[in-house]
PDB file of C-alpha atoms in Angstrom:
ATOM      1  CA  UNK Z   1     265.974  52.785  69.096  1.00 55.00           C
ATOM      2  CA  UNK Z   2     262.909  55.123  68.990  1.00 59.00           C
ATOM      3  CA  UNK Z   3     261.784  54.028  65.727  1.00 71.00           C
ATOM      4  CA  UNK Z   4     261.968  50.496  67.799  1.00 70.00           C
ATOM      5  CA  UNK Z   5     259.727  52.171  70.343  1.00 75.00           C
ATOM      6  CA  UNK Z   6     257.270  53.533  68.088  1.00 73.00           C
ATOM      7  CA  UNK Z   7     256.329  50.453  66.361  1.00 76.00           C
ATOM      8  CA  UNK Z   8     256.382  48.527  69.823  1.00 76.00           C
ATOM      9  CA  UNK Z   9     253.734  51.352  71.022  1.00 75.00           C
ATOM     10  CA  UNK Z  10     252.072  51.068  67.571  1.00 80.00           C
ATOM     11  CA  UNK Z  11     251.585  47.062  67.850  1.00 79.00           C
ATOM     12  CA  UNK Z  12     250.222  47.487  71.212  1.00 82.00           C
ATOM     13  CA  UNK Z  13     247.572  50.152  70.072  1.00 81.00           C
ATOM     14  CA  UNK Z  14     246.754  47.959  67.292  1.00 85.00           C
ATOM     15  CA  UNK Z  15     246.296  44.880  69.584  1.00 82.00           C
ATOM     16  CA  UNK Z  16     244.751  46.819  72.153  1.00 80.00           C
ATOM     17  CA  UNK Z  17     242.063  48.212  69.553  1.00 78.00           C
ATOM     18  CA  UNK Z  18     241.714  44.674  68.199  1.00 83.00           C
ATOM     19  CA  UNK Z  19     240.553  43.150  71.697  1.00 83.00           C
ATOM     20  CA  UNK Z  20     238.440  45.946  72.295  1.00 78.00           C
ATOM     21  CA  UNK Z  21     236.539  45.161  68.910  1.00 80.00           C
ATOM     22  CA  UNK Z  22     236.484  41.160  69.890  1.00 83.00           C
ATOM     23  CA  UNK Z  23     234.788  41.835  73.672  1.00 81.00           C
ATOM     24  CA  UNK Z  24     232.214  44.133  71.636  1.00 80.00           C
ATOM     25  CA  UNK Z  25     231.680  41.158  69.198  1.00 83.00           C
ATOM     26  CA  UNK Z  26     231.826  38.866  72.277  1.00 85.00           C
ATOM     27  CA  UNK Z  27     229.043  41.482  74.391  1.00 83.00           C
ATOM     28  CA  UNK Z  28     226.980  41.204  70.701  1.00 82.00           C
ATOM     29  CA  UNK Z  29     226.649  38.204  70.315  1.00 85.00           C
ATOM     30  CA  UNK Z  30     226.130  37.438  74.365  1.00 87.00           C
ATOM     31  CA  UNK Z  31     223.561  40.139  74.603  1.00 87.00           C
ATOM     32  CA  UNK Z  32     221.648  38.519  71.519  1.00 81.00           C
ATOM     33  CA  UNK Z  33     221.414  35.142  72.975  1.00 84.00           C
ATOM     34  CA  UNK Z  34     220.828  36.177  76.225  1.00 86.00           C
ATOM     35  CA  UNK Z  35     218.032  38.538  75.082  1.00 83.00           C
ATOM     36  CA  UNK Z  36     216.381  35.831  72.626  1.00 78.00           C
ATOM     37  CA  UNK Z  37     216.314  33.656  75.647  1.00 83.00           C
ATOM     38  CA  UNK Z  38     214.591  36.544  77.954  1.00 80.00           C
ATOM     39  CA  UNK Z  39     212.001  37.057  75.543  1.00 73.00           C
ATOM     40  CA  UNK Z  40     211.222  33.412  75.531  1.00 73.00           C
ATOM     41  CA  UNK Z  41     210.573  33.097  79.003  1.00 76.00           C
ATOM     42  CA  UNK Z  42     208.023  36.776  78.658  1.00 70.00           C
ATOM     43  CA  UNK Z  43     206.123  34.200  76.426  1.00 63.00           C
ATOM     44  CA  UNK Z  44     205.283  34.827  72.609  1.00 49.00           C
ATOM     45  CA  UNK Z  45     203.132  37.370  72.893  1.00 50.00           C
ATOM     46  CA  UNK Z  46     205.804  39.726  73.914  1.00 45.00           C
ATOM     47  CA  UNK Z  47     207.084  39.229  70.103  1.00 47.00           C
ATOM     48  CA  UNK Z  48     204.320  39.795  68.481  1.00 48.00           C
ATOM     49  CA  UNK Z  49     201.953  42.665  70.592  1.00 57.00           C
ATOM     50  CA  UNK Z  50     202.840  44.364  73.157  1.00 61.00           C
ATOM     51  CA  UNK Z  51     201.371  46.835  75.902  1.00 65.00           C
ATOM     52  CA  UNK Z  52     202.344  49.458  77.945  1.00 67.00           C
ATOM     53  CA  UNK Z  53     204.556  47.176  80.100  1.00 74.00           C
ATOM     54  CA  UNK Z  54     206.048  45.196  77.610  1.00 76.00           C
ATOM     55  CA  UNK Z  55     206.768  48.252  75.367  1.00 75.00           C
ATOM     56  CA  UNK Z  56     208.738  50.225  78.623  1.00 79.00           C
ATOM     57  CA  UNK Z  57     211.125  46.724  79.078  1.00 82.00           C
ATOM     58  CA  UNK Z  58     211.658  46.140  75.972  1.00 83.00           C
ATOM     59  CA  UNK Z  59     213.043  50.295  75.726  1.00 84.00           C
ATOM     60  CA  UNK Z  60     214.890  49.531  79.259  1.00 87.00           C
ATOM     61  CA  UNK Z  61     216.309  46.313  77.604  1.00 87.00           C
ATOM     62  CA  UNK Z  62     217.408  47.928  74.324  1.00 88.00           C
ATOM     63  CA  UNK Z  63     219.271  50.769  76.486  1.00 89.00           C
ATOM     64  CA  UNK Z  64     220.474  48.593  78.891  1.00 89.00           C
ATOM     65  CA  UNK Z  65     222.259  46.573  76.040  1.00 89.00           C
ATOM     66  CA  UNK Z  66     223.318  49.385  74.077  1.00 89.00           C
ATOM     67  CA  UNK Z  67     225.396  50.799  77.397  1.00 88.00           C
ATOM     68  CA  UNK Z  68     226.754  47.923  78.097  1.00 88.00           C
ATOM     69  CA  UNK Z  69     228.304  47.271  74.800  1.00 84.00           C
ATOM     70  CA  UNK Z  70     229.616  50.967  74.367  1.00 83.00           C
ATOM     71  CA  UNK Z  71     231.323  50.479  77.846  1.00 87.00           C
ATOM     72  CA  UNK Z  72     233.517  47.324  77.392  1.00 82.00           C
ATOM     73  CA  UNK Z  73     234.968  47.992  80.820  1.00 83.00           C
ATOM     74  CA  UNK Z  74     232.158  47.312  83.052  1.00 85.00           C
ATOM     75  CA  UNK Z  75     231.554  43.730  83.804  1.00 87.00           C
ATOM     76  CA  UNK Z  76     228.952  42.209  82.016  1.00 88.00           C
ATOM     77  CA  UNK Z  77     226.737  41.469  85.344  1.00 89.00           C
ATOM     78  CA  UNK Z  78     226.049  44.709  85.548  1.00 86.00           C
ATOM     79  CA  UNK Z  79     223.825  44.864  82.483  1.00 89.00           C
ATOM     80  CA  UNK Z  80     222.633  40.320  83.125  1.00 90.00           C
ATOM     81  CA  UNK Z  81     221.222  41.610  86.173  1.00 91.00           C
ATOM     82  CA  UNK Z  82     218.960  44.490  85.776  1.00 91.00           C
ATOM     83  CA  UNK Z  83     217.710  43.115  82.673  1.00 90.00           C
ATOM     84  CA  UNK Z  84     217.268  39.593  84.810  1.00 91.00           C
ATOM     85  CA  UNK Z  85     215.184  41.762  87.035  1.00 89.00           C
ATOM     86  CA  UNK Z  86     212.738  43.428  84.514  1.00 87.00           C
ATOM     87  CA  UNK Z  87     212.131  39.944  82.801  1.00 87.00           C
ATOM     88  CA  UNK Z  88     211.202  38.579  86.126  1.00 88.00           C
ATOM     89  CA  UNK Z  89     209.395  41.720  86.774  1.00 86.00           C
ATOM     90  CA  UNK Z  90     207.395  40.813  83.519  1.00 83.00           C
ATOM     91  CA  UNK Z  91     206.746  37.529  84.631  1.00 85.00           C
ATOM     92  CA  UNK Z  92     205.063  37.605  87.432  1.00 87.00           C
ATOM     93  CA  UNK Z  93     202.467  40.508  85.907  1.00 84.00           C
ATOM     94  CA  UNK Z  94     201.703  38.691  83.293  1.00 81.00           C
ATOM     95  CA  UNK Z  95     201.086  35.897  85.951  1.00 85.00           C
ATOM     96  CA  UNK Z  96     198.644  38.575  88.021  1.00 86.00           C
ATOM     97  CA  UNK Z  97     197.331  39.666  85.051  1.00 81.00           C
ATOM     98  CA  UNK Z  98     196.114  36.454  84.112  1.00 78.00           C
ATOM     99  CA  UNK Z  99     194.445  35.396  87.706  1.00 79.00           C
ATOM    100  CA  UNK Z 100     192.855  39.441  87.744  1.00 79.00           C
ATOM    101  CA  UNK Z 101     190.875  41.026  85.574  1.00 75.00           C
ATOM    102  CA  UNK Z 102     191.075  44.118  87.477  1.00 78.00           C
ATOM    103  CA  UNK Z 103     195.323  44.128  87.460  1.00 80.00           C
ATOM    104  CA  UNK Z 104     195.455  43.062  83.907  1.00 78.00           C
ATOM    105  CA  UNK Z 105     193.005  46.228  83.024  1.00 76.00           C
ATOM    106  CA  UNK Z 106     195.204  48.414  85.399  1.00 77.00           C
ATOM    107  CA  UNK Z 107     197.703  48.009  83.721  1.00 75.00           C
ATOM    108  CA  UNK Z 108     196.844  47.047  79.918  1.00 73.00           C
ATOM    109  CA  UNK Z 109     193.261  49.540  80.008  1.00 76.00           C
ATOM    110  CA  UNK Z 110     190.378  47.946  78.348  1.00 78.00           C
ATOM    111  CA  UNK Z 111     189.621  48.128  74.553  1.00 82.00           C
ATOM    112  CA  UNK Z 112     187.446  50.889  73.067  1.00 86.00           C
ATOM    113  CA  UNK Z 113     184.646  51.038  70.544  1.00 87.00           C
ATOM    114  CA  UNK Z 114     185.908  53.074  67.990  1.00 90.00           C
ATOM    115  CA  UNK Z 115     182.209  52.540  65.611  1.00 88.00           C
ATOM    116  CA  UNK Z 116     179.439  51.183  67.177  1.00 84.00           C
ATOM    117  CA  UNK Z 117     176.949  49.397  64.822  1.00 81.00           C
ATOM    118  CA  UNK Z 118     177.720  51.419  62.177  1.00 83.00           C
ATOM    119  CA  UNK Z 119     178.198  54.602  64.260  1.00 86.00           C
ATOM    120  CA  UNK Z 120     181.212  56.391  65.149  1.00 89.00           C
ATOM    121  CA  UNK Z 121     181.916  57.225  68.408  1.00 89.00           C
ATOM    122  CA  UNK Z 122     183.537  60.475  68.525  1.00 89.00           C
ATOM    123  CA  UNK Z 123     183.544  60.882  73.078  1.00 89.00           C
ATOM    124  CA  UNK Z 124     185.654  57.634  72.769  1.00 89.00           C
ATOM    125  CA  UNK Z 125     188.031  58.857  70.003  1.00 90.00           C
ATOM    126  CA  UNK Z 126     188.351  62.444  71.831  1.00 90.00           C
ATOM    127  CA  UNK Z 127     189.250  60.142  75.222  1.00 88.00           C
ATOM    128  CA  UNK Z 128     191.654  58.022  73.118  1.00 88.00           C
ATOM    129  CA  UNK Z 129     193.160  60.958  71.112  1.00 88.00           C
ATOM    130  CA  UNK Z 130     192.272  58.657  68.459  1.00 90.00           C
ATOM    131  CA  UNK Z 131     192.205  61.098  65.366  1.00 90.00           C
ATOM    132  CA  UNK Z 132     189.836  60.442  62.009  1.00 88.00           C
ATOM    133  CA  UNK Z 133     192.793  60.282  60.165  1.00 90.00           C
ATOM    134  CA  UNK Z 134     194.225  57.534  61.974  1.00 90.00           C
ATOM    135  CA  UNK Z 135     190.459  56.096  61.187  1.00 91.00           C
ATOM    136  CA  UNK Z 136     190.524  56.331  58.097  1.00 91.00           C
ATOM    137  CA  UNK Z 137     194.470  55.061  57.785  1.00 91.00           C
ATOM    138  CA  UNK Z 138     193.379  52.067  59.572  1.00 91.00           C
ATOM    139  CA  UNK Z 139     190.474  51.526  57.620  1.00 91.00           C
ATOM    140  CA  UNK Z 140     192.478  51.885  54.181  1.00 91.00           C
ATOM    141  CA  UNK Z 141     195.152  49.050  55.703  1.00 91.00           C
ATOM    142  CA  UNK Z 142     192.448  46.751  55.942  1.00 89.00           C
ATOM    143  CA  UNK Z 143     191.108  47.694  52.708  1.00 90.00           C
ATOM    144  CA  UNK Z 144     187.984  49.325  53.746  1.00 90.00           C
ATOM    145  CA  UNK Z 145     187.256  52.144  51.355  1.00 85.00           C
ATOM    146  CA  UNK Z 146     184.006  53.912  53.820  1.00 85.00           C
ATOM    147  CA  UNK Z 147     183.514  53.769  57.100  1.00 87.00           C
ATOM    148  CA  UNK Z 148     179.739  52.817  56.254  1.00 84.00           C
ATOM    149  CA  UNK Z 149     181.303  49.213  55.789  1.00 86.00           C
ATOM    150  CA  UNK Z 150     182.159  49.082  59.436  1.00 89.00           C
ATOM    151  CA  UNK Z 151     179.585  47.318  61.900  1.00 85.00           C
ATOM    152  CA  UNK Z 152     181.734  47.566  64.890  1.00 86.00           C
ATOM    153  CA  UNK Z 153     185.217  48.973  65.412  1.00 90.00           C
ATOM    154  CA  UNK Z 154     187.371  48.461  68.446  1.00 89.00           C
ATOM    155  CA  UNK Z 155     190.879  50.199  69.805  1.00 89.00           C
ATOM    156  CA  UNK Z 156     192.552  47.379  71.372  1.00 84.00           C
ATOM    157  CA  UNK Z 157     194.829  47.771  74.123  1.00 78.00           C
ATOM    158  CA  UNK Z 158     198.215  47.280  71.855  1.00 74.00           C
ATOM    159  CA  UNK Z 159     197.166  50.462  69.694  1.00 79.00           C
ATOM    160  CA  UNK Z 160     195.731  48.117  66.511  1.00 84.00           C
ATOM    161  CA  UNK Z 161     192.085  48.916  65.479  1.00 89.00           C
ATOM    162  CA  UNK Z 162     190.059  45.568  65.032  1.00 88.00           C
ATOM    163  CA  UNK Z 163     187.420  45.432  62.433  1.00 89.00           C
ATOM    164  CA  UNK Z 164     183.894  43.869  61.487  1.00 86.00           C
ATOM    165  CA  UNK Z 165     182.486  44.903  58.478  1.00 86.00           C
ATOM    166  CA  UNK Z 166     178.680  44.224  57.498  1.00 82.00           C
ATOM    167  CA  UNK Z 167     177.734  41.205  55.746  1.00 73.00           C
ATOM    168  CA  UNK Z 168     176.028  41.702  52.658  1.00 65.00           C
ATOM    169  CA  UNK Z 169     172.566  43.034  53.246  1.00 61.00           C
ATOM    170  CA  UNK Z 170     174.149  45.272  56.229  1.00 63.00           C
ATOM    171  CA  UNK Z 171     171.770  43.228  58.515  1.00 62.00           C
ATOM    172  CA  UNK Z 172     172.982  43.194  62.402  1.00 63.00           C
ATOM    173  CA  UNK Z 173     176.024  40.819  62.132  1.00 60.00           C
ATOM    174  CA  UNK Z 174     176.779  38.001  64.600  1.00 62.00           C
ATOM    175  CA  UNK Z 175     179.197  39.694  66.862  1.00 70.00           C
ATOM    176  CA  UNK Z 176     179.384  38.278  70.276  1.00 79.00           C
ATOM    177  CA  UNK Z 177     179.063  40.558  72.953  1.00 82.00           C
ATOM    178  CA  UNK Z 178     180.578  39.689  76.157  1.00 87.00           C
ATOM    179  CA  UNK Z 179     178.669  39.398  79.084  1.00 89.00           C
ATOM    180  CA  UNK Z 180     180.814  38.111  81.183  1.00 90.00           C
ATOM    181  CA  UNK Z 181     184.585  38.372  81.788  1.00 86.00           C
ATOM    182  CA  UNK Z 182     186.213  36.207  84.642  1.00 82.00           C
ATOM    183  CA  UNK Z 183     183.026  36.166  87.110  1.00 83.00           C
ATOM    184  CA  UNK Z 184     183.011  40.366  86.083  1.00 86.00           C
ATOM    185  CA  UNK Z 185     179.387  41.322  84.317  1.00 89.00           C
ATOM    186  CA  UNK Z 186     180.159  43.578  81.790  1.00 88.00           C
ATOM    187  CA  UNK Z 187     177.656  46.505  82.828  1.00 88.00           C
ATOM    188  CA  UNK Z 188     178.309  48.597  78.987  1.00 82.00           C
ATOM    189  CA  UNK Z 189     177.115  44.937  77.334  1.00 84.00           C
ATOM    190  CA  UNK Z 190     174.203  44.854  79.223  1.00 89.00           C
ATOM    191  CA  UNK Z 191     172.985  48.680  78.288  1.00 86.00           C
ATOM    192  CA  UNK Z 192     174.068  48.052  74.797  1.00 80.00           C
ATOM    193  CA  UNK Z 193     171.837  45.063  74.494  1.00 84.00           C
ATOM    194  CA  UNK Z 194     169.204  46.944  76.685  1.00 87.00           C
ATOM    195  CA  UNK Z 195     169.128  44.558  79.610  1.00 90.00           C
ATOM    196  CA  UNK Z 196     169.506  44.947  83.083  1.00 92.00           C
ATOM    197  CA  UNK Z 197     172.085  42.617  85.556  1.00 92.00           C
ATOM    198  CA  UNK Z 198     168.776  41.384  87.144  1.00 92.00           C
ATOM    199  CA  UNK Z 199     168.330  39.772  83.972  1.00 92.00           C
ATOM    200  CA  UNK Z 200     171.130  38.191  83.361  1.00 92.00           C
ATOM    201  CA  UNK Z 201     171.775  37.160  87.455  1.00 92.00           C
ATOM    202  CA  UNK Z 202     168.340  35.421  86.577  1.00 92.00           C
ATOM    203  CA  UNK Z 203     169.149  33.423  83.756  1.00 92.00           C
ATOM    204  CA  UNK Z 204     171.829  32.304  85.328  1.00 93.00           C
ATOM    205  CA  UNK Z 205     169.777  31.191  88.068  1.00 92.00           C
ATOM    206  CA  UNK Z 206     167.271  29.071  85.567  1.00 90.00           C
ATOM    207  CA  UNK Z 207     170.428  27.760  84.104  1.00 91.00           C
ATOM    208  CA  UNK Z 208     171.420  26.108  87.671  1.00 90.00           C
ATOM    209  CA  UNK Z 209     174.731  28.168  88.198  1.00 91.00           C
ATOM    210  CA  UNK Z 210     176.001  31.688  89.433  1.00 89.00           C
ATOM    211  CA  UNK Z 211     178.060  34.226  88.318  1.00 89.00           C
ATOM    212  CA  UNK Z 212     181.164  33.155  90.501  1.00 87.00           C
ATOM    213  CA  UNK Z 213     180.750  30.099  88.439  1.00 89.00           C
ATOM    214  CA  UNK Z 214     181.003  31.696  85.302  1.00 91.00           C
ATOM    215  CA  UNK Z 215     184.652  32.071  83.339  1.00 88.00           C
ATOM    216  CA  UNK Z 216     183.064  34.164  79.887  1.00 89.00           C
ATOM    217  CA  UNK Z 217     179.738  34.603  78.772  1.00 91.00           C
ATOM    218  CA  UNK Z 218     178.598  36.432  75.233  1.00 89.00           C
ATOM    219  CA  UNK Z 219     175.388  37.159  73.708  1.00 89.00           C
ATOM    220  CA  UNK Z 220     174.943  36.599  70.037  1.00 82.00           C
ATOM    221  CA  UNK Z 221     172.400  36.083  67.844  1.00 77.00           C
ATOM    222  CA  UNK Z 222     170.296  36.959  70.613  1.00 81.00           C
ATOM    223  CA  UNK Z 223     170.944  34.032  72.519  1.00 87.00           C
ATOM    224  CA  UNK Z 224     173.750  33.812  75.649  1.00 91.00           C
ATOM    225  CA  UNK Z 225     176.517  31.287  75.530  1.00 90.00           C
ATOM    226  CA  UNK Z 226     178.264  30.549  78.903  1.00 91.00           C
ATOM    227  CA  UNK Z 227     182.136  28.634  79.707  1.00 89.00           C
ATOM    228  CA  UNK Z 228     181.854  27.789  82.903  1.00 86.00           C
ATOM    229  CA  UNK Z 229     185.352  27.065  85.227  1.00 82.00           C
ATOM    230  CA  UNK Z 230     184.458  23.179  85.567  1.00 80.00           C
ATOM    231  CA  UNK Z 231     184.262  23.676  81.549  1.00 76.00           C
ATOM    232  CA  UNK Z 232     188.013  24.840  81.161  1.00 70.00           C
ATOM    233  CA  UNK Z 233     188.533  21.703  83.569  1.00 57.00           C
ATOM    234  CA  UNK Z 234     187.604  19.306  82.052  1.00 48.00           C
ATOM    235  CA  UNK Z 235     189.161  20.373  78.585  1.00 44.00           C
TER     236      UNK Z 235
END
């Protein structure tokens, strides 16, 4: 009679252990889908770069997950919901970050010039705690072997270095600088190019717009190139 017992306690362990293992499979393989999907609605970009925001869901997502899988007793909601809330969360920044500049920048920063025609800019790198090493690591990835090579250098917001070597005779390159940035002048162009906002308010003028009218504006090749709003219109 108690070996009888035993084995019925020992089945139910065993069956009990084997259900826990199939609602962890189940949470798995729930939590994948459902996680796949969330990132779809962030958008792509979410996959491939991401900022300060996207980096700080993602974490809350991971941890989320991984909770709710340890603890197979909780209901499931408890974990759909929070992590409902931070994708919506997402959403509707990356919605306010596209209609303003000034959110998108609050949140995201702006990107940095790391080398400067040739130059480096050691303030900036200080500001960024941007070492040398990481410089030169950078530099090596892209298979840059000086930083002589370098025309301009920026830090972008996601932590990756973009880089524009020198052409051949290490004459100024073609780099366009932008002027303007959603109806914003961008006052560090304007001193790097040595010209004033008076000057650029006034070729707008001869052009027959104004600045409220302009989406992005960049100076290259010592010309300026505008997109105006009724441009993206009628595209």
């Amino acid at each position: 009679l108690i070996n009888k017992k035993l084995i019925n306690i020992s089945i139910r362990l065993i069956i009990r252990d084997i259900m826990k293992l199939f609602v962890a499979v189940f949470r798995t393989l729930f939590f994948y889908f459902f996680i796949m999907l969330s990132y779809r609605l962030m958008g792509k970009r979410e996959i491939g770069q991401l900022g300060v925001i996207d980096l700080i869901v993602s974490i809350l997502i991971a941890e989320l997950v991984a909770i709710s899988i340890e603890n197979i007793d909780d209901p499931i909601i408890l974990t759909v919901a929070p992590i409902s809330v931070l994708v919506l969360i997402e959403i509707i920044f990356a919605f306010l970050s596209i209609k303003s500049r000034s959110f998108r920048n609050l949140l995201d920063g702006k990107p940095s010039i790391i080398i400067n025609k040739g130059v480096l800019n050691y303030k900036e790198m200080i500001k960024q705690r941007y070492s040398l090493d990481d410089l030169l690591l950078s530099l090596r990835q892209n298979n840059i072997k000086s930083i002589e090579d370098v025309e301009y250098a920026f830090l972008e917001t996601n932590g990756k270095l973009s880089i524009f070597k020198y052409n051949f005779f290490k004459t100024e390159g073609t780099y366009p600088l932008a002027l303007i940035v959603d109806g914003i002048i961008q006052s560090k162009t304007l001193k790097e190019i040595k010209h004033s906002k008076y000057w650029l308010l006034n070729y707008l003028d001869k052009q027959g717009t104004n600045l409220n009218n302009v989406f992005y504006a960049f100076y290259k090749n010592k010309k300026i190139y505008l997109i105006k709003y009724t441009d993206l219109k009628s595209v």
